[in-house]
């Protein structure tokens, strides 16, 4: 009897120990590696992505553990992703420029989940999710807002790298402006680099010289050059990614492209155990956190017109390019 009682006690102790170990394992934080190729304070894409990370940290506290790498050259991106994948369960590349290297690194780490913010339909892999921000959609809406806000009937766009998603957004910005004003003058240029301040200023000054008074962009630190040009010449900007209305009189509106929303989404899904690979479009269909327009001092007519345009894009009545 004594032997049996001790055996039962031993089994009970073992069960308690196993339960304790299981609880400890369950409480291990999700390790997240995030690559922000540019500056997290660029007032653009990278800052929006960083803001999403900050929001996730505030939401989950010690349930997640984050390793971040920022300001990485294209040549070093693969090495940075490898470093992150070696130490984390989820790796997020903030920007379509990370996609090529993610697709090279991911097969070496089949147990790591990779999410690309700004990924496209070519990112399908068993452990890779590509989140398409659909910048061309909101660029069309921004173009419409620019045409409404312009006093000169001329608007401009400066993009960084001349790649399909950035070019398509530029084309749709022009299409949106022409949707409101068929006679609008539209100036479109590319600097070849998202961070080149001098080239973006030069491109904006050239457009201003031809009458442009509202400017749009897909830039990172290059935005500083656009701001310098607009400030010197008394013109205005429609910003991108995050609504900062009321913080800077240079900006009359912001197109919301939910970069930070997608960073938070990837972490939410991984924490919940519902993360899935494959292509996922965001854009206007995912709601205002993912994509919308914020005009800082709109008229009621402007608000209604822009709302109608967004509904027509969602329904397919207005068709826009991919990207």
PDB file of C-alpha atoms in Angstrom, residues 36-321:
ATOM      1  CA  UNK A  36      12.963  48.567 -41.696  1.00  0.00           C
ATOM      2  CA  UNK A  37      15.261  49.295 -44.653  1.00  0.00           C
ATOM      3  CA  UNK A  38      15.091  53.074 -44.234  1.00  0.00           C
ATOM      4  CA  UNK A  39      14.756  55.491 -41.326  1.00  0.00           C
ATOM      5  CA  UNK A  40      11.988  54.913 -38.799  1.00  0.00           C
ATOM      6  CA  UNK A  41      11.552  58.704 -38.618  1.00  0.00           C
ATOM      7  CA  UNK A  42      11.166  59.463 -42.339  1.00  0.00           C
ATOM      8  CA  UNK A  43       7.558  60.794 -42.018  1.00  0.00           C
ATOM      9  CA  UNK A  44       6.660  58.193 -44.621  1.00  0.00           C
ATOM     10  CA  UNK A  45       6.505  54.454 -45.278  1.00  0.00           C
ATOM     11  CA  UNK A  46       9.181  53.424 -42.783  1.00  0.00           C
ATOM     12  CA  UNK A  47       7.810  55.556 -39.966  1.00  0.00           C
ATOM     13  CA  UNK A  48       4.341  54.158 -40.548  1.00  0.00           C
ATOM     14  CA  UNK A  49       5.756  50.629 -40.303  1.00  0.00           C
ATOM     15  CA  UNK A  50       7.565  51.518 -37.096  1.00  0.00           C
ATOM     16  CA  UNK A  51       4.368  53.024 -35.663  1.00  0.00           C
ATOM     17  CA  UNK A  52       2.657  49.685 -36.288  1.00  0.00           C
ATOM     18  CA  UNK A  53       5.408  47.941 -34.354  1.00  0.00           C
ATOM     19  CA  UNK A  54       5.050  50.405 -31.473  1.00  0.00           C
ATOM     20  CA  UNK A  55       1.290  49.754 -31.407  1.00  0.00           C
ATOM     21  CA  UNK A  56       1.871  45.980 -31.288  1.00  0.00           C
ATOM     22  CA  UNK A  57       4.355  46.358 -28.437  1.00  0.00           C
ATOM     23  CA  UNK A  58       1.834  48.414 -26.479  1.00  0.00           C
ATOM     24  CA  UNK A  59      -0.883  45.839 -27.156  1.00  0.00           C
ATOM     25  CA  UNK A  60       1.057  42.682 -26.298  1.00  0.00           C
ATOM     26  CA  UNK A  61       3.707  43.824 -23.807  1.00  0.00           C
ATOM     27  CA  UNK A  62       5.955  40.950 -22.800  1.00  0.00           C
ATOM     28  CA  UNK A  63       3.996  38.499 -24.967  1.00  0.00           C
ATOM     29  CA  UNK A  64       6.246  39.532 -27.845  1.00  0.00           C
ATOM     30  CA  UNK A  65       9.980  40.095 -28.025  1.00  0.00           C
ATOM     31  CA  UNK A  66      11.202  42.289 -30.873  1.00  0.00           C
ATOM     32  CA  UNK A  67      14.512  42.575 -32.701  1.00  0.00           C
ATOM     33  CA  UNK A  68      14.662  45.449 -35.188  1.00  0.00           C
ATOM     34  CA  UNK A  69      17.188  46.341 -37.886  1.00  0.00           C
ATOM     35  CA  UNK A  70      16.844  49.647 -39.741  1.00  0.00           C
ATOM     36  CA  UNK A  71      18.717  51.734 -42.316  1.00  0.00           C
ATOM     37  CA  UNK A  72      20.126  48.838 -44.329  1.00  0.00           C
ATOM     38  CA  UNK A  73      21.588  49.129 -47.810  1.00  0.00           C
ATOM     39  CA  UNK A  74      20.267  46.881 -50.560  1.00  0.00           C
ATOM     40  CA  UNK A  75      23.556  44.984 -50.581  1.00  0.00           C
ATOM     41  CA  UNK A  76      23.186  44.091 -46.886  1.00  0.00           C
ATOM     42  CA  UNK A  77      19.487  43.220 -46.876  1.00  0.00           C
ATOM     43  CA  UNK A  78      19.950  39.470 -47.309  1.00  0.00           C
ATOM     44  CA  UNK A  79      22.424  39.317 -44.452  1.00  0.00           C
ATOM     45  CA  UNK A  80      20.085  41.304 -42.200  1.00  0.00           C
ATOM     46  CA  UNK A  81      17.151  39.018 -42.967  1.00  0.00           C
ATOM     47  CA  UNK A  82      19.299  35.955 -42.299  1.00  0.00           C
ATOM     48  CA  UNK A  83      20.287  37.393 -38.916  1.00  0.00           C
ATOM     49  CA  UNK A  84      16.658  38.031 -38.021  1.00  0.00           C
ATOM     50  CA  UNK A  85      15.480  34.624 -39.225  1.00  0.00           C
ATOM     51  CA  UNK A  86      18.151  32.895 -37.149  1.00  0.00           C
ATOM     52  CA  UNK A  87      16.703  34.270 -33.909  1.00  0.00           C
ATOM     53  CA  UNK A  88      12.975  34.840 -34.446  1.00  0.00           C
ATOM     54  CA  UNK A  89       9.745  32.990 -35.210  1.00  0.00           C
ATOM     55  CA  UNK A  90       8.254  35.794 -37.312  1.00  0.00           C
ATOM     56  CA  UNK A  91      10.242  38.064 -39.636  1.00  0.00           C
ATOM     57  CA  UNK A  92       8.658  41.152 -41.208  1.00  0.00           C
ATOM     58  CA  UNK A  93      10.182  43.003 -44.161  1.00  0.00           C
ATOM     59  CA  UNK A  94       8.816  46.547 -44.288  1.00  0.00           C
ATOM     60  CA  UNK A  95       8.771  47.397 -47.973  1.00  0.00           C
ATOM     61  CA  UNK A  96       8.508  45.688 -51.329  1.00  0.00           C
ATOM     62  CA  UNK A  97      12.250  46.196 -51.722  1.00  0.00           C
ATOM     63  CA  UNK A  98      12.724  43.419 -49.157  1.00  0.00           C
ATOM     64  CA  UNK A  99      10.799  40.859 -51.197  1.00  0.00           C
ATOM     65  CA  UNK A 100      13.592  39.557 -53.430  1.00  0.00           C
ATOM     66  CA  UNK A 101      15.834  38.852 -50.453  1.00  0.00           C
ATOM     67  CA  UNK A 102      13.003  37.390 -48.359  1.00  0.00           C
ATOM     68  CA  UNK A 103      12.318  34.895 -51.142  1.00  0.00           C
ATOM     69  CA  UNK A 104      15.994  33.902 -51.133  1.00  0.00           C
ATOM     70  CA  UNK A 105      16.291  33.585 -47.357  1.00  0.00           C
ATOM     71  CA  UNK A 106      12.917  32.000 -46.501  1.00  0.00           C
ATOM     72  CA  UNK A 107      13.625  28.505 -47.924  1.00  0.00           C
ATOM     73  CA  UNK A 108      16.601  28.196 -45.566  1.00  0.00           C
ATOM     74  CA  UNK A 109      14.309  28.739 -42.548  1.00  0.00           C
ATOM     75  CA  UNK A 110      11.166  26.658 -43.215  1.00  0.00           C
ATOM     76  CA  UNK A 111       9.969  26.972 -39.601  1.00  0.00           C
ATOM     77  CA  UNK A 112      10.090  30.779 -39.633  1.00  0.00           C
ATOM     78  CA  UNK A 113       7.150  32.844 -40.839  1.00  0.00           C
ATOM     79  CA  UNK A 114       7.983  35.749 -43.173  1.00  0.00           C
ATOM     80  CA  UNK A 115       5.614  38.658 -43.899  1.00  0.00           C
ATOM     81  CA  UNK A 116       6.368  41.263 -46.565  1.00  0.00           C
ATOM     82  CA  UNK A 117       4.601  44.592 -46.112  1.00  0.00           C
ATOM     83  CA  UNK A 118       4.270  45.812 -49.669  1.00  0.00           C
ATOM     84  CA  UNK A 119       4.588  42.336 -51.129  1.00  0.00           C
ATOM     85  CA  UNK A 120       2.945  41.347 -54.377  1.00  0.00           C
ATOM     86  CA  UNK A 121       1.436  38.291 -56.010  1.00  0.00           C
ATOM     87  CA  UNK A 122       4.871  36.863 -56.802  1.00  0.00           C
ATOM     88  CA  UNK A 123       5.650  36.145 -53.162  1.00  0.00           C
ATOM     89  CA  UNK A 124       3.898  32.793 -52.752  1.00  0.00           C
ATOM     90  CA  UNK A 125       6.031  30.413 -50.703  1.00  0.00           C
ATOM     91  CA  UNK A 126       5.020  27.924 -47.965  1.00  0.00           C
ATOM     92  CA  UNK A 127       6.300  30.239 -45.223  1.00  0.00           C
ATOM     93  CA  UNK A 128       5.933  33.684 -46.861  1.00  0.00           C
ATOM     94  CA  UNK A 129       2.976  36.089 -46.780  1.00  0.00           C
ATOM     95  CA  UNK A 130       2.871  39.068 -49.123  1.00  0.00           C
ATOM     96  CA  UNK A 131       0.675  41.970 -48.007  1.00  0.00           C
ATOM     97  CA  UNK A 132      -0.253  44.243 -50.922  1.00  0.00           C
ATOM     98  CA  UNK A 133      -0.909  47.812 -49.773  1.00  0.00           C
ATOM     99  CA  UNK A 134      -2.443  48.626 -53.187  1.00  0.00           C
ATOM    100  CA  UNK A 135      -0.902  52.093 -53.395  1.00  0.00           C
ATOM    101  CA  UNK A 136      -2.354  52.732 -56.849  1.00  0.00           C
ATOM    102  CA  UNK A 137      -5.894  52.758 -55.434  1.00  0.00           C
ATOM    103  CA  UNK A 138      -5.301  55.478 -52.895  1.00  0.00           C
ATOM    104  CA  UNK A 139      -3.018  57.355 -55.295  1.00  0.00           C
ATOM    105  CA  UNK A 140      -6.031  57.774 -57.611  1.00  0.00           C
ATOM    106  CA  UNK A 141      -8.000  59.219 -54.690  1.00  0.00           C
ATOM    107  CA  UNK A 142      -5.060  61.467 -53.754  1.00  0.00           C
ATOM    108  CA  UNK A 143      -4.937  62.714 -57.344  1.00  0.00           C
ATOM    109  CA  UNK A 144      -8.612  63.607 -57.184  1.00  0.00           C
ATOM    110  CA  UNK A 145      -8.040  65.461 -53.903  1.00  0.00           C
ATOM    111  CA  UNK A 146      -5.041  67.267 -55.406  1.00  0.00           C
ATOM    112  CA  UNK A 147      -7.106  68.503 -58.350  1.00  0.00           C
ATOM    113  CA  UNK A 148      -9.769  69.793 -55.956  1.00  0.00           C
ATOM    114  CA  UNK A 149      -7.188  71.532 -53.779  1.00  0.00           C
ATOM    115  CA  UNK A 150      -5.087  73.022 -56.584  1.00  0.00           C
ATOM    116  CA  UNK A 151      -5.500  76.725 -57.334  1.00  0.00           C
ATOM    117  CA  UNK A 152      -3.358  76.633 -60.467  1.00  0.00           C
ATOM    118  CA  UNK A 153      -4.759  73.514 -62.116  1.00  0.00           C
ATOM    119  CA  UNK A 154      -1.355  71.814 -62.011  1.00  0.00           C
ATOM    120  CA  UNK A 155      -0.152  68.996 -59.752  1.00  0.00           C
ATOM    121  CA  UNK A 156       2.965  66.844 -59.465  1.00  0.00           C
ATOM    122  CA  UNK A 157       4.233  63.487 -58.261  1.00  0.00           C
ATOM    123  CA  UNK A 158       7.745  62.403 -57.273  1.00  0.00           C
ATOM    124  CA  UNK A 159       8.490  58.702 -56.901  1.00  0.00           C
ATOM    125  CA  UNK A 160      11.657  56.996 -55.730  1.00  0.00           C
ATOM    126  CA  UNK A 161      12.657  53.856 -57.574  1.00  0.00           C
ATOM    127  CA  UNK A 162      11.058  53.463 -60.992  1.00  0.00           C
ATOM    128  CA  UNK A 163       9.549  50.042 -60.316  1.00  0.00           C
ATOM    129  CA  UNK A 164       6.025  48.874 -61.311  1.00  0.00           C
ATOM    130  CA  UNK A 165       4.242  49.577 -58.015  1.00  0.00           C
ATOM    131  CA  UNK A 166       5.695  53.086 -57.733  1.00  0.00           C
ATOM    132  CA  UNK A 167       5.113  53.899 -61.412  1.00  0.00           C
ATOM    133  CA  UNK A 168       1.549  52.571 -61.281  1.00  0.00           C
ATOM    134  CA  UNK A 169       0.815  54.772 -58.279  1.00  0.00           C
ATOM    135  CA  UNK A 170       2.147  57.758 -60.198  1.00  0.00           C
ATOM    136  CA  UNK A 171      -0.019  56.947 -63.209  1.00  0.00           C
ATOM    137  CA  UNK A 172      -3.103  56.621 -61.040  1.00  0.00           C
ATOM    138  CA  UNK A 173      -2.389  59.870 -59.215  1.00  0.00           C
ATOM    139  CA  UNK A 174      -2.490  61.567 -62.614  1.00  0.00           C
ATOM    140  CA  UNK A 175      -5.637  59.665 -63.581  1.00  0.00           C
ATOM    141  CA  UNK A 176      -7.337  60.724 -60.364  1.00  0.00           C
ATOM    142  CA  UNK A 177      -6.465  64.363 -60.982  1.00  0.00           C
ATOM    143  CA  UNK A 178      -7.831  64.145 -64.543  1.00  0.00           C
ATOM    144  CA  UNK A 179     -10.996  62.485 -63.228  1.00  0.00           C
ATOM    145  CA  UNK A 180     -11.778  65.769 -61.471  1.00  0.00           C
ATOM    146  CA  UNK A 181     -10.213  68.169 -63.973  1.00  0.00           C
ATOM    147  CA  UNK A 182      -9.653  66.755 -67.479  1.00  0.00           C
ATOM    148  CA  UNK A 183      -7.472  69.767 -68.281  1.00  0.00           C
ATOM    149  CA  UNK A 184      -5.190  69.489 -65.261  1.00  0.00           C
ATOM    150  CA  UNK A 185      -1.448  69.756 -65.896  1.00  0.00           C
ATOM    151  CA  UNK A 186       0.346  66.779 -64.413  1.00  0.00           C
ATOM    152  CA  UNK A 187       4.089  66.392 -63.857  1.00  0.00           C
ATOM    153  CA  UNK A 188       5.538  63.002 -62.929  1.00  0.00           C
ATOM    154  CA  UNK A 189       9.175  62.230 -62.097  1.00  0.00           C
ATOM    155  CA  UNK A 190      11.389  59.621 -60.425  1.00  0.00           C
ATOM    156  CA  UNK A 191      14.629  60.147 -58.540  1.00  0.00           C
ATOM    157  CA  UNK A 192      15.871  56.547 -58.658  1.00  0.00           C
ATOM    158  CA  UNK A 193      16.261  56.547 -54.885  1.00  0.00           C
ATOM    159  CA  UNK A 194      13.671  56.882 -52.100  1.00  0.00           C
ATOM    160  CA  UNK A 195      16.128  58.779 -49.900  1.00  0.00           C
ATOM    161  CA  UNK A 196      17.754  61.288 -52.281  1.00  0.00           C
ATOM    162  CA  UNK A 197      16.838  64.702 -50.859  1.00  0.00           C
ATOM    163  CA  UNK A 198      18.595  66.777 -53.534  1.00  0.00           C
ATOM    164  CA  UNK A 199      16.961  64.987 -56.481  1.00  0.00           C
ATOM    165  CA  UNK A 200      13.470  65.109 -55.035  1.00  0.00           C
ATOM    166  CA  UNK A 201      13.857  68.835 -54.373  1.00  0.00           C
ATOM    167  CA  UNK A 202      15.119  69.395 -57.914  1.00  0.00           C
ATOM    168  CA  UNK A 203      12.182  67.448 -59.397  1.00  0.00           C
ATOM    169  CA  UNK A 204       9.647  69.368 -57.298  1.00  0.00           C
ATOM    170  CA  UNK A 205      11.149  72.754 -58.140  1.00  0.00           C
ATOM    171  CA  UNK A 206      10.950  71.856 -61.835  1.00  0.00           C
ATOM    172  CA  UNK A 207       7.245  71.060 -61.479  1.00  0.00           C
ATOM    173  CA  UNK A 208       6.618  74.250 -59.500  1.00  0.00           C
ATOM    174  CA  UNK A 209       8.295  76.253 -62.267  1.00  0.00           C
ATOM    175  CA  UNK A 210       5.627  74.876 -64.604  1.00  0.00           C
ATOM    176  CA  UNK A 211       2.752  75.819 -62.299  1.00  0.00           C
ATOM    177  CA  UNK A 212       2.297  72.851 -59.950  1.00  0.00           C
ATOM    178  CA  UNK A 213       1.034  73.884 -56.528  1.00  0.00           C
ATOM    179  CA  UNK A 214       0.034  70.486 -55.031  1.00  0.00           C
ATOM    180  CA  UNK A 215       2.594  67.679 -54.770  1.00  0.00           C
ATOM    181  CA  UNK A 216       2.305  63.970 -53.997  1.00  0.00           C
ATOM    182  CA  UNK A 217       5.053  61.447 -53.414  1.00  0.00           C
ATOM    183  CA  UNK A 218       6.212  57.952 -52.706  1.00  0.00           C
ATOM    184  CA  UNK A 219       9.504  58.729 -50.998  1.00  0.00           C
ATOM    185  CA  UNK A 220      11.241  57.994 -47.740  1.00  0.00           C
ATOM    186  CA  UNK A 221      13.870  60.514 -46.579  1.00  0.00           C
ATOM    187  CA  UNK A 222      13.690  62.065 -50.063  1.00  0.00           C
ATOM    188  CA  UNK A 223      10.510  63.699 -48.790  1.00  0.00           C
ATOM    189  CA  UNK A 224      12.722  66.280 -47.081  1.00  0.00           C
ATOM    190  CA  UNK A 225      13.670  67.675 -50.490  1.00  0.00           C
ATOM    191  CA  UNK A 226      10.047  67.914 -51.569  1.00  0.00           C
ATOM    192  CA  UNK A 227       9.254  69.738 -48.340  1.00  0.00           C
ATOM    193  CA  UNK A 228      12.118  72.166 -48.877  1.00  0.00           C
ATOM    194  CA  UNK A 229      10.912  73.018 -52.376  1.00  0.00           C
ATOM    195  CA  UNK A 230       7.289  73.485 -51.293  1.00  0.00           C
ATOM    196  CA  UNK A 231       8.294  75.608 -48.310  1.00  0.00           C
ATOM    197  CA  UNK A 232      10.507  77.865 -50.417  1.00  0.00           C
ATOM    198  CA  UNK A 233       7.892  78.369 -53.125  1.00  0.00           C
ATOM    199  CA  UNK A 234       4.696  78.477 -51.075  1.00  0.00           C
ATOM    200  CA  UNK A 235       3.117  75.316 -52.486  1.00  0.00           C
ATOM    201  CA  UNK A 236       1.589  72.355 -50.655  1.00  0.00           C
ATOM    202  CA  UNK A 237       1.862  68.603 -50.239  1.00  0.00           C
ATOM    203  CA  UNK A 238      -0.429  65.619 -49.957  1.00  0.00           C
ATOM    204  CA  UNK A 239       1.474  63.333 -47.619  1.00  0.00           C
ATOM    205  CA  UNK A 240       1.473  59.565 -47.552  1.00  0.00           C
ATOM    206  CA  UNK A 241       0.914  56.688 -45.125  1.00  0.00           C
ATOM    207  CA  UNK A 242      -0.136  58.388 -41.882  1.00  0.00           C
ATOM    208  CA  UNK A 243      -2.606  61.138 -40.967  1.00  0.00           C
ATOM    209  CA  UNK A 244      -0.659  64.024 -39.420  1.00  0.00           C
ATOM    210  CA  UNK A 245      -3.275  66.715 -40.137  1.00  0.00           C
ATOM    211  CA  UNK A 246      -2.724  69.816 -38.031  1.00  0.00           C
ATOM    212  CA  UNK A 247       0.978  69.281 -37.454  1.00  0.00           C
ATOM    213  CA  UNK A 248       2.439  71.018 -40.522  1.00  0.00           C
ATOM    214  CA  UNK A 249       0.800  73.720 -42.697  1.00  0.00           C
ATOM    215  CA  UNK A 250       2.702  72.442 -45.750  1.00  0.00           C
ATOM    216  CA  UNK A 251       0.361  69.448 -45.803  1.00  0.00           C
ATOM    217  CA  UNK A 252      -3.239  69.812 -46.949  1.00  0.00           C
ATOM    218  CA  UNK A 253      -4.094  66.105 -46.934  1.00  0.00           C
ATOM    219  CA  UNK A 254      -2.699  62.628 -46.356  1.00  0.00           C
ATOM    220  CA  UNK A 255      -3.302  59.377 -48.163  1.00  0.00           C
ATOM    221  CA  UNK A 256      -3.428  56.588 -45.609  1.00  0.00           C
ATOM    222  CA  UNK A 257      -1.610  53.494 -46.795  1.00  0.00           C
ATOM    223  CA  UNK A 258      -1.703  51.172 -43.813  1.00  0.00           C
ATOM    224  CA  UNK A 259       1.914  50.105 -43.608  1.00  0.00           C
ATOM    225  CA  UNK A 260       1.789  50.134 -39.825  1.00  0.00           C
ATOM    226  CA  UNK A 261      -1.581  48.415 -39.915  1.00  0.00           C
ATOM    227  CA  UNK A 262      -0.033  45.545 -41.860  1.00  0.00           C
ATOM    228  CA  UNK A 263       2.899  45.242 -39.462  1.00  0.00           C
ATOM    229  CA  UNK A 264       0.407  44.972 -36.602  1.00  0.00           C
ATOM    230  CA  UNK A 265      -1.694  42.543 -38.648  1.00  0.00           C
ATOM    231  CA  UNK A 266       1.241  40.166 -39.149  1.00  0.00           C
ATOM    232  CA  UNK A 267       1.976  40.165 -35.410  1.00  0.00           C
ATOM    233  CA  UNK A 268      -1.714  39.780 -34.495  1.00  0.00           C
ATOM    234  CA  UNK A 269      -2.016  36.750 -36.755  1.00  0.00           C
ATOM    235  CA  UNK A 270       1.157  35.142 -35.442  1.00  0.00           C
ATOM    236  CA  UNK A 271       0.151  35.672 -31.799  1.00  0.00           C
ATOM    237  CA  UNK A 272      -3.316  34.244 -32.460  1.00  0.00           C
ATOM    238  CA  UNK A 273      -1.938  31.258 -34.342  1.00  0.00           C
ATOM    239  CA  UNK A 274      -3.877  32.224 -37.477  1.00  0.00           C
ATOM    240  CA  UNK A 275      -0.960  33.498 -39.574  1.00  0.00           C
ATOM    241  CA  UNK A 276      -1.152  32.146 -43.128  1.00  0.00           C
ATOM    242  CA  UNK A 277       1.213  32.311 -46.096  1.00  0.00           C
ATOM    243  CA  UNK A 278       0.269  33.603 -49.542  1.00  0.00           C
ATOM    244  CA  UNK A 279      -0.766  36.838 -51.204  1.00  0.00           C
ATOM    245  CA  UNK A 280      -3.227  39.069 -49.357  1.00  0.00           C
ATOM    246  CA  UNK A 281      -4.538  42.331 -50.833  1.00  0.00           C
ATOM    247  CA  UNK A 282      -5.287  45.156 -48.420  1.00  0.00           C
ATOM    248  CA  UNK A 283      -6.210  48.556 -49.858  1.00  0.00           C
ATOM    249  CA  UNK A 284      -9.602  50.243 -49.641  1.00  0.00           C
ATOM    250  CA  UNK A 285     -11.484  46.957 -49.245  1.00  0.00           C
ATOM    251  CA  UNK A 286      -9.838  46.400 -45.839  1.00  0.00           C
ATOM    252  CA  UNK A 287     -11.265  49.609 -44.392  1.00  0.00           C
ATOM    253  CA  UNK A 288      -9.893  53.018 -43.344  1.00  0.00           C
ATOM    254  CA  UNK A 289      -7.099  51.628 -41.161  1.00  0.00           C
ATOM    255  CA  UNK A 290      -5.660  50.010 -44.269  1.00  0.00           C
ATOM    256  CA  UNK A 291      -6.416  52.719 -46.825  1.00  0.00           C
ATOM    257  CA  UNK A 292      -8.273  56.024 -47.004  1.00  0.00           C
ATOM    258  CA  UNK A 293      -7.776  59.739 -47.655  1.00  0.00           C
ATOM    259  CA  UNK A 294      -7.643  62.413 -44.954  1.00  0.00           C
ATOM    260  CA  UNK A 295      -8.125  65.981 -46.187  1.00  0.00           C
ATOM    261  CA  UNK A 296      -7.236  68.330 -43.360  1.00  0.00           C
ATOM    262  CA  UNK A 297      -9.878  71.012 -44.002  1.00  0.00           C
ATOM    263  CA  UNK A 298     -12.326  69.560 -46.524  1.00  0.00           C
ATOM    264  CA  UNK A 299     -15.561  71.087 -47.740  1.00  0.00           C
ATOM    265  CA  UNK A 300     -18.635  68.860 -47.396  1.00  0.00           C
ATOM    266  CA  UNK A 301     -18.722  68.555 -51.195  1.00  0.00           C
ATOM    267  CA  UNK A 302     -15.111  67.381 -51.299  1.00  0.00           C
ATOM    268  CA  UNK A 303     -15.731  64.796 -48.591  1.00  0.00           C
ATOM    269  CA  UNK A 304     -18.731  63.365 -50.415  1.00  0.00           C
ATOM    270  CA  UNK A 305     -16.955  63.299 -53.775  1.00  0.00           C
ATOM    271  CA  UNK A 306     -13.897  61.513 -52.411  1.00  0.00           C
ATOM    272  CA  UNK A 307     -16.092  59.035 -50.549  1.00  0.00           C
ATOM    273  CA  UNK A 308     -17.967  58.285 -53.780  1.00  0.00           C
ATOM    274  CA  UNK A 309     -14.689  57.782 -55.666  1.00  0.00           C
ATOM    275  CA  UNK A 310     -13.446  55.312 -53.062  1.00  0.00           C
ATOM    276  CA  UNK A 311     -16.715  53.375 -53.260  1.00  0.00           C
ATOM    277  CA  UNK A 312     -16.464  53.281 -57.060  1.00  0.00           C
ATOM    278  CA  UNK A 313     -12.922  51.897 -56.838  1.00  0.00           C
ATOM    279  CA  UNK A 314     -14.041  49.213 -54.392  1.00  0.00           C
ATOM    280  CA  UNK A 315     -16.967  48.218 -56.609  1.00  0.00           C
ATOM    281  CA  UNK A 316     -14.828  48.147 -59.738  1.00  0.00           C
ATOM    282  CA  UNK A 317     -16.691  50.991 -61.426  1.00  0.00           C
ATOM    283  CA  UNK A 318     -13.372  52.857 -61.441  1.00  0.00           C
ATOM    284  CA  UNK A 319     -10.572  50.512 -62.432  1.00  0.00           C
ATOM    285  CA  UNK A 320      -7.012  51.214 -61.355  1.00  0.00           C
ATOM    286  CA  UNK A 321      -3.649  49.605 -62.032  1.00  0.00           C
TER     287      UNK A 321
END
